[in-house]
Amino acid sequence: MECRGEIRRQLFFQTLPSLELELKDDRFLYFWVGAGKPPMFGDYEAQRHWQEITFNLPIKQWYFNSSDNNLQYWGLDYPPLTAYHSFLCAYVAKFINPDWIALHTSRGYESQAHKLFMRATVLIADLLIYIPAVVLYCCCLKEISTKKKIATALCILLYPGLILIDYGHFHLGFALWGILGVSYDWDLLGSLAFCLAINYKQMELYHSLPFFCFLLGKCFKKGLKGKGLVLLIKLACTVVASFILCWLPFFTEREQTLQVLRRLFPVDRGLFEALANIWCSFSVFFKIRDILPHHIQIMISFCFTFLSLLPACIKLTLHPSPKGFRFTLNDDLLQFYFFKLNYTTLVSYVSDHYDPSDDDDCHTGSSSETTRLICCVEL
């Protein structure tokens, strides 16, 4: 019986990626916001346009406004790793149909063949990065039954929010690999994956404090005069090396680096714009954007965000545990959503229940832990 159960488990985890890909493949049949509506055509066009720009223009012009790169028309505002991925996709697209990425003339291109290609780029990325991380996470869970492992995998991979919203907007990321790595003491792998996640989508910086505090707490726990110091040096080298490799083409000139940063962090938009947060609610009673200078608004947002994060991060540093790490990730996202500037949306999916009695052992899992984890996997 045990042998049969093991065989069924292996067969399920082998076929699970196919089920996930089949559901996501159907997603491309539906429309997206802005489909067929000039002049912007929606987020689909943004991803296509980035392929057009990265393939046809020199790397030094990717983030600069010019006659060939109108930043008001879906200008590139994601980190370098996204740009490199767009270039790779465009390189493949050229061999299939050069019209898809033709400079200027390809704007608004939405043929069925191109939609299939765009969806395929995400399916392949999912198959190579996201799905293996989910399957590995579920396989590593200890002291729970095979059925619960399967249920956990299904909850993550088939979560509608990721399929209908984030997957539909072509987002990719390495965050789950980072969480998986540091939770199971593969700290260098986790740090590398998290750095790649930041360099793919700057919103992952929201998770940087929990990662930093958790890893720093591990170093303190090992002792900063022995193994802890060695781990700290290894982690620092991993982070620095990964950022240098990702940003190297933009380090040639100071203005290049500054322009990329300006595109990634558009703080000039103010405390809120089209997205509601606590500042938007507060403005009903006190017109903070009209009364306070812009730089003061930024400082207020930073101070409130930092102070709201401090208690959970201090506790995580002093008492590092995988459960505390996951809790701090959720808390971190919520605080950023409430107090940050306007340029992102809430990506946290909070569990319906939180059981404080959950075992701290990183090798023990539950559905509540998994749903708390989902807040990060789509980045």
CSV table of N, CA and C in Angstrom, one decimal, residues 10 16 22 30 39 57 94 113 121 125 176 199 247 251 273 310 315 331 358:
chain,number,residue,atom,x,y,z
A,10,GLN,N,4.1,10.4,-6.8
A,10,GLN,CA,5.1,10.8,-7.9
A,10,GLN,C,4.4,11.1,-9.2
A,16,LEU,N,1.2,17.5,-12.3
A,16,LEU,CA,0.7,18.8,-11.8
A,16,LEU,C,1.1,19.9,-12.7
A,22,GLU,N,-2.0,24.0,-18.5
A,22,GLU,CA,-3.2,23.9,-19.3
A,22,GLU,C,-4.2,25.0,-18.9
A,30,TYR,N,-8.8,35.0,-23.4
A,30,TYR,CA,-9.6,36.1,-22.9
A,30,TYR,C,-9.0,37.5,-23.1
A,39,PRO,N,-4.9,54.8,-27.5
A,39,PRO,CA,-3.6,54.7,-28.0
A,39,PRO,C,-2.7,53.7,-27.2
A,57,LEU,N,16.9,49.1,-30.0
A,57,LEU,CA,17.7,50.2,-29.5
A,57,LEU,C,18.9,49.7,-28.7
A,94,LYS,N,11.8,37.6,-33.4
A,94,LYS,CA,12.3,38.0,-34.7
A,94,LYS,C,12.3,36.9,-35.7
A,113,ALA,N,-1.8,34.8,-33.4
A,113,ALA,CA,-0.4,34.2,-33.3
A,113,ALA,C,0.5,34.9,-32.3
A,121,THR,N,5.7,32.7,-23.8
A,121,THR,CA,6.9,33.2,-23.1
A,121,THR,C,6.7,33.0,-21.6
A,125,ALA,N,8.6,30.3,-18.8
A,125,ALA,CA,9.2,30.9,-17.6
A,125,ALA,C,8.6,30.2,-16.4
A,176,LEU,N,9.6,33.0,-4.7
A,176,LEU,CA,9.4,31.8,-4.0
A,176,LEU,C,10.7,31.0,-3.8
A,199,ASN,N,15.8,42.4,-9.0
A,199,ASN,CA,16.3,43.0,-10.3
A,199,ASN,C,15.3,42.6,-11.4
A,247,TRP,N,23.5,44.9,-13.1
A,247,TRP,CA,23.5,46.3,-13.5
A,247,TRP,C,24.8,46.8,-14.2
A,251,PHE,N,26.3,50.8,-15.4
A,251,PHE,CA,27.3,51.4,-14.5
A,251,PHE,C,28.4,52.1,-15.3
A,273,GLU,N,-2.0,58.1,-6.4
A,273,GLU,CA,-2.5,58.6,-7.7
A,273,GLU,C,-3.8,57.9,-8.0
A,310,LEU,N,9.1,48.2,12.1
A,310,LEU,CA,10.2,48.0,13.1
A,310,LEU,C,9.9,46.9,14.1
A,315,LYS,N,11.8,41.8,16.2
A,315,LYS,CA,11.5,40.4,16.8
A,315,LYS,C,12.1,39.3,15.9
A,331,ASP,N,3.1,41.0,7.1
A,331,ASP,CA,3.1,42.2,7.8
A,331,ASP,C,3.7,43.3,7.0
A,358,ASP,N,1.2,27.0,15.6
A,358,ASP,CA,1.9,26.2,14.5
A,358,ASP,C,3.3,26.0,15.0
